[in-house]
XYZ file of C-alpha atoms in Angstrom:
662
model
C -57.143 8.965 49.090
C -53.507 8.860 50.194
C -54.013 5.380 51.620
C -55.551 4.200 48.343
C -52.640 5.651 46.366
C -50.125 3.830 48.568
C -51.864 0.544 47.758
C -51.312 1.079 44.027
C -48.210 -0.575 42.478
C -45.233 1.763 42.145
C -45.124 1.210 38.372
C -48.485 3.030 38.096
C -46.788 6.235 39.316
C -43.809 6.111 36.924
C -43.727 8.613 34.014
C -44.445 7.058 30.622
C -43.180 8.136 27.200
C -45.669 9.475 24.677
C -47.738 6.731 23.026
C -46.479 4.128 25.466
C -49.767 2.140 25.512
C -50.547 2.592 21.808
C -50.233 -0.293 19.272
C -46.828 -1.088 17.768
C -45.501 0.642 14.646
C -43.715 -2.317 13.106
C -40.704 -1.711 10.829
C -40.080 -3.945 7.841
C -36.297 -4.400 7.540
C -34.828 -4.365 4.020
C -31.931 -6.696 4.860
C -31.432 -9.615 7.301
C -29.976 -8.764 10.704
C -26.510 -10.213 11.288
C -24.114 -10.235 14.173
C -20.960 -8.238 13.518
C -18.927 -11.445 13.334
C -21.099 -12.709 10.472
C -21.177 -9.266 8.864
C -17.361 -9.046 8.851
C -17.178 -12.330 6.945
C -18.526 -10.349 3.975
C -17.232 -6.850 4.667
C -14.097 -7.319 6.793
C -10.550 -6.498 5.673
C -9.822 -10.174 5.020
C -13.011 -10.645 2.990
C -12.190 -7.576 0.880
C -8.564 -8.713 0.522
C -7.331 -5.561 2.259
C -4.922 -7.281 4.625
C -1.576 -5.486 4.370
C 0.319 -8.753 4.129
C -1.968 -10.005 1.355
C -1.385 -6.708 -0.476
C 2.422 -6.854 -0.087
C 2.879 -10.578 -0.804
C 3.410 -10.250 -4.624
C 6.272 -7.785 -4.001
C 7.773 -9.363 -0.862
C 10.896 -11.539 -1.050
C 12.687 -13.654 1.533
C 16.407 -13.459 2.164
C 18.319 -16.053 0.172
C 21.023 -18.078 1.941
C 23.461 -20.442 0.207
C 26.542 -22.334 1.297
C 29.682 -21.296 -0.603
C 32.191 -24.222 -0.627
C 35.143 -21.980 -1.533
C 34.906 -19.927 1.656
C 33.284 -22.694 3.693
C 30.336 -20.723 5.093
C 26.742 -19.701 4.412
C 26.265 -16.316 2.715
C 23.091 -14.221 2.795
C 21.937 -12.197 -0.228
C 22.413 -8.420 -0.089
C 21.094 -7.150 -3.436
C 17.457 -7.037 -2.327
C 18.423 -5.382 0.945
C 20.055 -2.500 -0.895
C 17.319 -2.112 -3.493
C 14.227 -2.692 -1.330
C 12.712 -1.841 2.043
C 12.967 -4.254 4.979
C 9.580 -5.023 6.535
C 8.687 -7.256 9.478
C 6.087 -9.889 8.572
C 3.264 -11.055 10.854
C 5.201 -14.238 11.732
C 8.175 -12.202 12.987
C 10.363 -12.764 9.924
C 11.846 -9.875 7.934
C 11.271 -9.634 4.200
C 12.497 -7.342 1.457
C 9.563 -5.435 -0.036
C 9.359 -3.491 -3.266
C 7.161 -0.442 -2.546
C 5.046 0.923 -5.404
C 3.901 4.404 -4.348
C 0.885 4.435 -6.679
C -0.323 1.076 -5.362
C 0.230 2.181 -1.750
C -1.846 5.308 -2.412
C -4.699 3.267 -3.925
C -4.534 0.738 -1.067
C -4.792 3.483 1.550
C -7.810 4.935 -0.261
C -9.512 1.532 -0.044
C -8.626 1.310 3.654
C -10.199 4.726 4.199
C -13.412 3.621 2.472
C -13.517 0.460 4.616
C -13.053 2.455 7.849
C -15.874 4.798 6.787
C -18.153 1.767 6.297
C -17.203 0.375 9.726
C -17.960 3.726 11.365
C -21.414 3.685 9.770
C -21.937 0.179 11.163
C -20.990 1.343 14.679
C -23.344 4.303 14.398
C -26.162 1.963 13.269
C -25.479 -0.396 16.195
C -25.774 2.549 18.606
C -29.348 3.471 17.637
C -32.837 2.135 18.368
C -33.295 -1.245 20.043
C -29.758 -2.249 18.997
C -28.467 0.248 21.559
C -30.247 -1.764 24.309
C -30.095 -5.392 23.106
C -27.445 -5.433 20.395
C -28.382 -7.171 17.142
C -30.875 -10.030 17.335
C -29.501 -12.605 14.904
C -30.899 -16.044 14.168
C -34.394 -17.046 13.065
C -36.002 -18.783 16.082
C -35.737 -16.414 19.002
C -36.722 -16.618 22.681
C -36.424 -13.546 24.919
C -35.905 -14.126 28.679
C -37.213 -11.014 30.431
C -36.208 -10.156 34.024
C -39.397 -8.977 35.810
C -38.212 -9.568 39.355
C -39.229 -7.225 42.135
C -35.801 -5.539 41.973
C -36.844 -3.912 38.649
C -40.182 -2.499 39.799
C -38.923 1.084 39.508
C -37.736 0.381 35.958
C -40.781 -1.452 34.595
C -41.701 1.383 32.217
C -38.162 1.387 30.829
C -38.219 -2.390 30.367
C -41.567 -2.171 28.573
C -40.350 0.635 26.317
C -37.187 -1.354 25.482
C -39.299 -4.397 24.576
C -41.560 -2.190 22.458
C -38.551 -1.048 20.399
C -37.383 -4.647 20.058
C -40.790 -5.886 18.836
C -41.060 -2.997 16.363
C -37.548 -3.115 14.905
C -35.923 -6.549 15.106
C -38.422 -9.445 15.276
C -40.638 -9.015 12.215
C -38.252 -10.830 9.835
C -37.733 -13.888 12.096
C -39.308 -17.330 11.611
C -40.527 -17.843 15.188
C -40.349 -16.018 18.520
C -41.497 -16.254 22.125
C -41.112 -14.226 25.328
C -40.621 -15.714 28.809
C -40.625 -13.527 31.918
C -39.197 -14.656 35.231
C -39.637 -13.319 38.758
C -41.936 -14.918 41.336
C -42.649 -17.540 38.678
C -41.668 -18.081 35.050
C -44.404 -17.215 32.556
C -44.373 -17.380 28.768
C -46.408 -15.392 26.315
C -47.181 -18.465 24.220
C -46.933 -22.183 24.917
C -44.810 -22.558 21.780
C -42.909 -20.189 19.522
C -45.090 -18.423 16.964
C -44.500 -16.629 13.693
C -43.900 -12.867 14.125
C -46.993 -11.719 12.290
C -48.311 -8.269 13.057
C -51.163 -9.798 15.039
C -48.804 -11.919 17.181
C -46.441 -9.010 17.790
C -49.332 -6.796 18.951
C -50.526 -9.630 21.224
C -47.044 -9.966 22.733
C -46.936 -6.210 23.367
C -50.274 -6.304 25.226
C -48.956 -9.206 27.305
C -45.852 -7.192 28.250
C -47.986 -4.177 29.223
C -50.026 -6.407 31.557
C -46.935 -7.944 33.203
C -45.834 -6.998 36.736
C -42.563 -7.139 38.653
C -42.556 -9.618 41.548
C -40.321 -12.170 43.236
C -36.630 -12.918 42.711
C -34.426 -13.803 39.709
C -35.077 -17.504 39.095
C -33.132 -17.504 35.840
C -32.706 -21.277 35.492
C -36.477 -21.818 35.686
C -37.014 -19.518 32.674
C -34.075 -20.951 30.714
C -35.305 -24.500 31.306
C -38.767 -23.483 30.081
C -37.134 -22.154 26.893
C -34.960 -25.161 26.021
C -37.107 -28.072 27.345
C -40.398 -27.471 25.552
C -41.707 -30.939 24.653
C -44.207 -29.630 22.091
C -41.514 -27.730 20.191
C -39.107 -30.657 20.336
C -41.821 -32.968 18.996
C -42.571 -30.613 16.064
C -38.877 -30.055 15.299
C -38.931 -26.334 16.208
C -35.725 -25.724 18.105
C -34.614 -22.204 19.190
C -31.299 -21.030 17.753
C -31.010 -17.904 19.907
C -31.918 -17.302 23.565
C -31.549 -13.661 24.690
C -31.476 -12.715 28.387
C -32.455 -9.150 29.366
C -31.685 -8.559 33.053
C -30.332 -6.033 35.551
C -28.415 -8.390 37.872
C -26.953 -11.823 38.485
C -29.221 -14.922 38.667
C -30.339 -16.376 41.983
C -28.420 -19.583 41.212
C -24.601 -19.722 41.523
C -22.622 -18.929 38.390
C -21.004 -22.361 37.967
C -24.396 -24.102 38.066
C -25.789 -21.737 35.412
C -22.692 -22.264 33.240
C -22.973 -26.031 33.453
C -26.669 -26.066 32.568
C -26.258 -23.632 29.630
C -23.331 -25.640 28.239
C -25.185 -28.950 28.601
C -28.312 -27.536 26.936
C -26.459 -26.018 23.938
C -24.168 -28.949 23.115
C -25.395 -30.772 20.031
C -27.836 -28.003 19.139
C -27.421 -25.005 16.853
C -28.270 -22.673 19.694
C -26.486 -19.724 21.263
C -27.137 -17.920 24.545
C -26.738 -14.121 24.631
C -26.927 -11.773 27.624
C -27.934 -8.098 27.742
C -27.292 -6.255 31.005
C -29.270 -3.139 31.901
C -27.346 -1.551 34.754
C -29.385 0.106 37.519
C -28.372 1.047 41.055
C -30.283 -0.843 43.766
C -29.431 -2.375 47.120
C -32.488 -4.434 48.082
C -36.144 -5.035 47.430
C -39.063 -3.158 48.925
C -39.834 -5.554 51.755
C -36.328 -5.599 53.150
C -35.393 -9.004 51.740
C -31.749 -8.847 50.569
C -31.250 -9.530 46.860
C -28.581 -11.650 45.292
C -26.439 -8.646 44.427
C -22.876 -8.071 43.200
C -20.874 -5.040 42.205
C -21.377 -3.724 38.694
C -18.112 -5.187 37.428
C -18.776 -8.620 38.960
C -22.341 -8.648 37.617
C -21.024 -7.865 34.136
C -18.307 -10.519 34.485
C -20.875 -13.163 35.501
C -23.206 -12.446 32.559
C -20.263 -12.149 30.182
C -19.090 -15.629 31.184
C -22.601 -17.034 30.715
C -22.812 -15.575 27.197
C -19.305 -16.541 26.094
C -19.453 -20.135 27.328
C -21.199 -21.176 24.074
C -19.935 -18.469 21.674
C -22.755 -16.044 22.488
C -22.596 -12.257 22.748
C -22.662 -9.914 25.753
C -24.183 -6.431 25.687
C -24.079 -3.887 28.549
C -26.292 -0.818 28.462
C -26.639 1.783 31.205
C -28.187 5.175 31.869
C -25.305 6.896 30.049
C -25.315 4.654 26.978
C -23.487 1.535 25.827
C -20.744 0.439 28.219
C -19.743 -2.767 26.404
C -20.902 -4.531 23.274
C -19.373 -7.550 21.564
C -20.938 -6.418 18.275
C -19.265 -3.008 18.466
C -15.995 -4.376 19.897
C -15.251 -6.591 16.901
C -15.963 -3.676 14.526
C -13.629 -1.427 16.534
C -10.917 -4.096 16.357
C -11.296 -4.094 12.578
C -10.972 -0.295 12.526
C -7.841 -0.479 14.700
C -6.404 -3.106 12.377
C -7.075 -0.855 9.366
C -5.417 2.094 11.121
C -2.428 -0.103 11.977
C -2.128 -1.140 8.320
C -2.318 2.512 7.271
C 0.405 3.425 9.794
C 2.642 0.658 8.456
C 2.041 1.931 4.916
C 3.232 5.355 6.053
C 6.301 3.743 7.607
C 7.025 1.976 4.317
C 6.671 5.253 2.438
C 8.965 7.050 4.886
C 11.492 4.219 4.614
C 11.545 4.609 0.836
C 12.028 8.373 1.146
C 14.779 7.910 3.717
C 16.565 5.337 1.580
C 16.243 7.671 -1.389
C 17.621 10.649 0.538
C 20.536 8.735 2.028
C 21.543 6.775 -1.066
C 20.571 9.163 -3.864
C 20.700 12.768 -2.748
C 24.014 12.490 -0.897
C 25.839 10.238 -3.320
C 24.480 11.547 -6.632
C 24.914 15.282 -7.223
C 22.756 15.143 -10.361
C 19.608 14.027 -8.499
C 17.237 16.865 -7.702
C 16.725 17.707 -3.995
C 12.956 18.013 -4.224
C 11.665 16.090 -1.198
C 11.712 18.405 1.844
C 14.071 17.459 4.667
C 12.439 17.371 8.143
C 13.593 20.032 10.574
C 15.305 18.197 13.426
C 13.928 20.283 16.310
C 10.326 19.749 15.196
C 9.952 16.253 13.697
C 6.240 16.787 13.028
C 6.914 19.591 10.545
C 8.194 19.274 7.010
C 10.459 22.265 6.263
C 12.632 22.128 3.129
C 16.316 22.630 3.621
C 16.412 25.090 0.714
C 13.171 27.016 0.112
C 13.975 28.643 -3.227
C 11.599 30.457 -5.466
C 10.539 28.351 -8.438
C 12.541 30.574 -10.791
C 15.773 29.981 -8.839
C 14.993 26.279 -8.340
C 14.353 25.706 -12.062
C 17.474 27.728 -12.858
C 19.428 24.922 -11.197
C 17.292 21.901 -12.108
C 15.616 22.699 -15.423
C 15.823 20.351 -18.407
C 18.499 22.557 -19.948
C 20.664 22.472 -16.804
C 20.257 18.688 -16.653
C 21.319 18.572 -20.347
C 18.054 16.966 -21.351
C 16.841 19.610 -23.781
C 15.838 17.665 -26.869
C 16.134 20.744 -29.073
C 19.799 21.176 -28.158
C 20.507 17.488 -28.744
C 19.224 17.938 -32.282
C 20.844 21.310 -32.959
C 24.180 19.989 -34.259
C 24.930 20.312 -37.988
C 24.823 16.510 -38.355
C 21.165 16.520 -37.317
C 20.113 18.936 -40.022
C 17.631 17.747 -42.606
C 19.158 18.654 -45.987
C 17.244 19.124 -49.231
C 18.592 20.209 -52.601
C 16.684 21.640 -55.552
C 17.286 19.467 -58.622
C 16.544 21.539 -61.699
C 16.050 18.539 -63.961
C 13.354 17.110 -61.700
C 11.969 20.545 -60.830
C 11.580 19.614 -57.140
C 13.385 19.369 -53.800
C 15.269 16.110 -53.237
C 16.146 14.796 -49.784
C 19.729 13.760 -49.058
C 20.377 9.993 -49.132
C 21.251 9.633 -45.422
C 17.972 11.279 -44.375
C 16.067 8.017 -44.887
C 18.340 6.209 -42.420
C 17.587 8.314 -39.320
C 14.184 9.027 -37.783
C 12.899 12.562 -38.252
C 11.376 14.882 -35.698
C 9.794 18.316 -35.906
C 11.518 20.739 -33.546
C 10.088 24.254 -33.434
C 8.835 23.940 -37.017
C 12.142 22.608 -38.370
C 12.682 19.001 -39.471
C 15.661 17.449 -37.636
C 17.180 13.959 -37.510
C 17.650 11.938 -34.343
C 21.150 10.508 -34.453
C 21.229 8.474 -31.242
C 22.028 4.811 -30.732
C 19.215 2.656 -29.218
C 20.993 2.332 -25.882
C 21.644 6.103 -25.832
C 17.970 6.796 -26.509
C 16.934 4.401 -23.707
C 19.329 6.103 -21.314
C 17.932 9.516 -22.292
C 14.345 8.317 -21.723
C 15.316 6.836 -18.359
C 16.901 10.101 -17.182
C 13.976 12.129 -18.508
C 11.438 9.952 -16.646
C 13.464 10.312 -13.454
C 13.540 14.125 -13.731
C 9.818 14.226 -14.569
C 8.986 12.251 -11.418
C 11.021 14.753 -9.406
C 9.057 17.604 -10.969
C 5.813 15.884 -9.981
C 7.047 15.421 -6.418
C 8.023 19.090 -6.338
C 4.518 20.091 -7.465
C 2.991 17.750 -4.875
C 5.050 19.505 -2.206
C 4.023 22.974 -3.465
C 0.335 21.971 -3.275
C 0.466 20.499 0.224
C 0.055 22.065 3.643
C 0.241 25.841 3.990
C 2.004 26.172 0.614
C -1.313 25.401 -1.127
C -2.752 28.681 0.196
C 0.278 30.925 0.795
C 2.925 29.533 -1.537
C 6.476 29.205 -0.206
C 7.616 31.808 2.337
C 11.331 31.979 1.575
C 12.337 35.087 3.542
C 13.407 34.780 7.161
C 12.312 38.291 8.185
C 8.948 38.930 6.588
C 5.746 40.828 7.306
C 2.380 39.208 6.562
C -0.404 41.646 5.611
C -3.838 40.007 6.060
C -7.004 41.508 4.604
C -9.577 41.804 7.442
C -12.226 43.740 5.520
C -15.919 42.798 5.600
C -15.649 40.544 2.529
C -13.277 38.275 4.466
C -15.698 37.553 7.333
C -17.066 34.379 5.724
C -13.542 33.032 5.250
C -12.183 34.027 8.663
C -12.505 30.602 10.336
C -10.834 28.911 7.381
C -8.147 31.606 7.263
C -7.316 31.164 10.969
C -6.716 27.453 10.438
C -4.530 28.128 7.401
C -2.533 30.790 9.255
C -1.940 28.334 12.095
C -0.636 25.827 9.571
C 1.572 28.541 8.031
C 3.140 29.377 11.392
C 3.938 25.766 12.279
C 5.162 24.739 8.832
C 7.008 27.776 7.471
C 7.280 30.697 9.877
C 8.398 29.225 13.190
C 11.974 28.928 11.912
C 12.043 32.598 10.873
C 13.590 35.073 13.247
C 10.929 37.788 13.269
C 7.670 37.117 11.399
C 5.136 39.931 11.801
C 1.365 40.061 11.115
C -0.604 43.217 10.259
C -4.228 43.784 9.303
C -4.343 44.936 5.691
C -4.990 48.657 5.288
C -3.006 51.101 3.245
C -1.358 52.334 6.445
C -0.101 48.797 7.025
C 2.038 49.155 3.890
C 3.676 52.215 5.399
C 4.288 50.363 8.666
C 5.806 47.399 6.837
C 8.109 49.521 4.673
C 9.198 51.596 7.678
C 10.207 48.472 9.654
C 13.987 48.088 9.263
C 13.783 44.331 9.924
C 11.349 43.645 7.090
C 13.024 41.856 4.164
C 9.827 40.869 2.321
C 6.089 41.541 2.441
C 3.376 38.920 1.870
C -0.050 40.396 1.113
C -3.138 38.159 1.422
C -6.503 39.467 0.194
C -9.682 38.329 -1.524
C -10.179 41.373 -3.767
C -8.932 44.675 -5.131
C -8.430 47.762 -2.932
C -11.220 50.247 -2.252
C -9.171 53.114 -3.703
C -7.753 53.505 -7.197
C -5.503 50.606 -8.232
C -3.115 52.857 -10.189
C -2.816 55.180 -7.168
C -1.957 52.253 -4.884
C 0.671 51.024 -7.341
C 2.253 54.503 -7.587
C 2.343 54.955 -3.805
C 3.829 51.502 -3.217
C 6.473 52.213 -5.847
C 7.267 55.513 -4.165
C 7.525 54.013 -0.648
C 9.649 51.125 -1.913
C 11.972 53.144 -4.104
C 14.940 52.985 -1.714
C 14.696 49.589 -0.007
C 13.412 47.500 -2.963
C 11.431 45.151 -0.715
C 9.640 42.427 -2.724
C 5.868 42.361 -2.216
C 4.505 38.850 -2.732
C 0.746 38.844 -3.333
C -1.638 36.010 -2.407
C -5.132 35.741 -3.901
C -7.379 34.026 -1.336
C -10.689 32.620 -2.701
C -10.835 35.409 -5.266
C -12.529 34.866 -8.647
C -12.455 38.539 -9.725
C -10.110 38.728 -12.715
C -9.632 42.473 -12.205
C -8.529 41.976 -8.605
C -6.168 39.153 -9.575
C -4.654 41.305 -12.345
C -4.001 44.041 -9.777
C -2.210 41.600 -7.485
C -0.102 40.349 -10.401
C 0.877 43.931 -11.303
C 1.769 44.695 -7.684
C 4.046 41.649 -7.386
C 5.711 42.349 -10.739
C 6.267 46.014 -9.805
C 8.250 45.010 -6.697
C 9.987 41.883 -8.115
C 7.802 39.694 -5.935
C 5.718 36.593 -6.700
C 2.012 36.150 -7.276
C 0.216 33.128 -5.787
C -3.417 32.031 -6.035
C -4.695 29.447 -3.550
C -5.474 26.161 -5.294
C -8.439 24.198 -3.885
C -9.971 22.234 -6.768
C -6.946 20.382 -8.196
C -6.094 16.964 -6.680
C -2.352 16.572 -7.300
C -2.242 13.101 -5.698
C -4.897 11.781 -8.092
C -3.097 13.394 -11.057
C 0.215 11.738 -10.137
C -1.537 8.421 -9.511
C -3.130 8.447 -12.984
C 0.068 9.590 -14.659
C 2.258 6.918 -13.046
C -0.293 4.183 -13.740
C -0.808 5.038 -17.412
C 2.772 5.985 -18.152
C 4.083 9.101 -19.877
C 3.299 8.244 -23.487
C 0.044 10.211 -23.699
C 0.860 13.907 -23.370
C -2.811 14.928 -23.486
C -4.156 12.812 -20.610
C -4.166 13.537 -17.789
C -3.738 17.273 -18.245
C -2.514 19.791 -15.748
C -4.819 22.748 -15.116
C -3.783 26.234 -16.131
C -2.116 27.639 -13.019
C -2.031 31.376 -12.363
C 0.541 31.251 -9.548
C 4.060 32.142 -10.662
C 5.767 29.121 -9.053
C 3.220 26.584 -10.270
C 3.016 28.119 -13.733
C 6.787 27.813 -14.300
C 6.918 24.267 -12.954
C 3.887 23.083 -14.957
C 5.456 24.513 -18.115
C 8.616 22.502 -17.457
C 6.518 19.357 -16.761
C 4.629 19.707 -20.051
C 7.891 20.228 -21.910
C 9.374 17.083 -20.362
C 6.239 15.090 -21.251
C 6.473 16.328 -24.852
C 10.136 15.283 -25.119
C 9.346 11.912 -23.595
C 6.421 11.288 -25.925
C 8.529 12.137 -28.970
C 11.340 9.826 -27.886
C 9.014 6.908 -27.133
C 7.664 6.957 -30.700
C 11.080 5.699 -31.893
């Protein structure tokens, strides 16, 4: 029996996947298969007009140079340089670019959507038969299959790979054929045939009956594919020849290159190579193979594929090692990421220009944009982290002398009416018809401003409103979205670790990490305690504690009034502010308790905001202008800082809307 088993071919002893010998389950593709190069012609950045330079062109200006006879030299313009951002173009020149933040935001959103689509394409290319062969493009396909003796231990794998190919990628083609080469070159059919279900099943049975023998006579198989007299006579010419092999051909590389080039010239045909990498050193009878290192084998097949604009695919035991289809998609992703990085650089340049030329030179401009901390350039720590009450005390509409009510509070602005007894009615003064009227707090007032004064007022009001929006954007970003602003340098953080917080613990850990790196690392002695009532006593007894920040998702287990009384008693001498933070809490009773606790100790109440998209709100507001005070609307904030700022924003929008009606 042992002697009989030794006489059997080795492929008979190899393990087979389930259903290996069963008929094919043919897929019917819903869209034509394309190479990534062809696919990018429809979905690439250039096709979608998402090139950064195409996007910036309408707002990009060259330097102007003119010869001035009076001074006898050429002078370069400087106005654009002072008003715009300098940006290096793809040809190496430098242009002055006007940066529209709303447009940049929309452009980056489109880039993100494009990158997501490219990632889906890469994932699709890494599944099924595409993982082994790449995409089979074209309509008249011939597969050259390496069945030399060197692959005898991998025959089952080769058959399974061909099964996937027949099931997934050939049904929508016009014609196909399969040619195997080893001891001799054999073809499944004398001519290419239509990929009907019957023909595909016949091809699969032919592959199952094939054996591995002989060497890699590649040129014999390729010649059989391209010099078929019957096909040439009937005008059926292959447009894609795909080689599936595990090593270099028997013939020298330069001879193969010459023959492939000569055969493809003048014909709409491409040659593609797919390398399946296996480790072998010789055949079974001791005859040395034509063998190269893995890198040289890949280089040889890559050169054969690229000589006539074909594609190279390299698949091994661990997955895809190289794929032209995936490479061009990855280049497009890298290009999109580069464009996004340059957009960020443009945005930073605008902020830097604003900070250097506005904040320093103009004392009336609000310092809203946070200044980076020099020791940690990756963080964004504001130079002055004031509470919203203190910040608005300095930069409110009244402090900026933009309160419309005060502008109309002079005696000259009063609307005067006199009761005329003869007419038995109120009569308006004569001058009242000259000036526009406005209702201020239920009283009719007159707007006595010149047109240029009104324009200047509107301009200043729009500028302040944009600063308010930037301030709100800053308050809703990073760790401030969850914790608010931590303004005290020596503070104690009380974190609720009760059972109700278990489901939020992973999220909370990430947010606490962000809090440490963004707000607390600069503090001298931040301290963290698990939230129990005893932790309040520990915090109040710590001489270094200047403020307490309490984070919880609900009300205490004990009586709320008792907790408030005990906190008031413990805090009677030191007057330490307790700032409360509502974390994922929808219980109105619990939130009311936290508000009472913060008010009792002159602290602040903050509720983490997760549903409001401040960037989208600003984008809509800047695009549609400030004329409509009802759309878009800010949500009703419960946090003290956000509530005060949103109230000031709505007031500014009301003033602006009233002024624009004139």
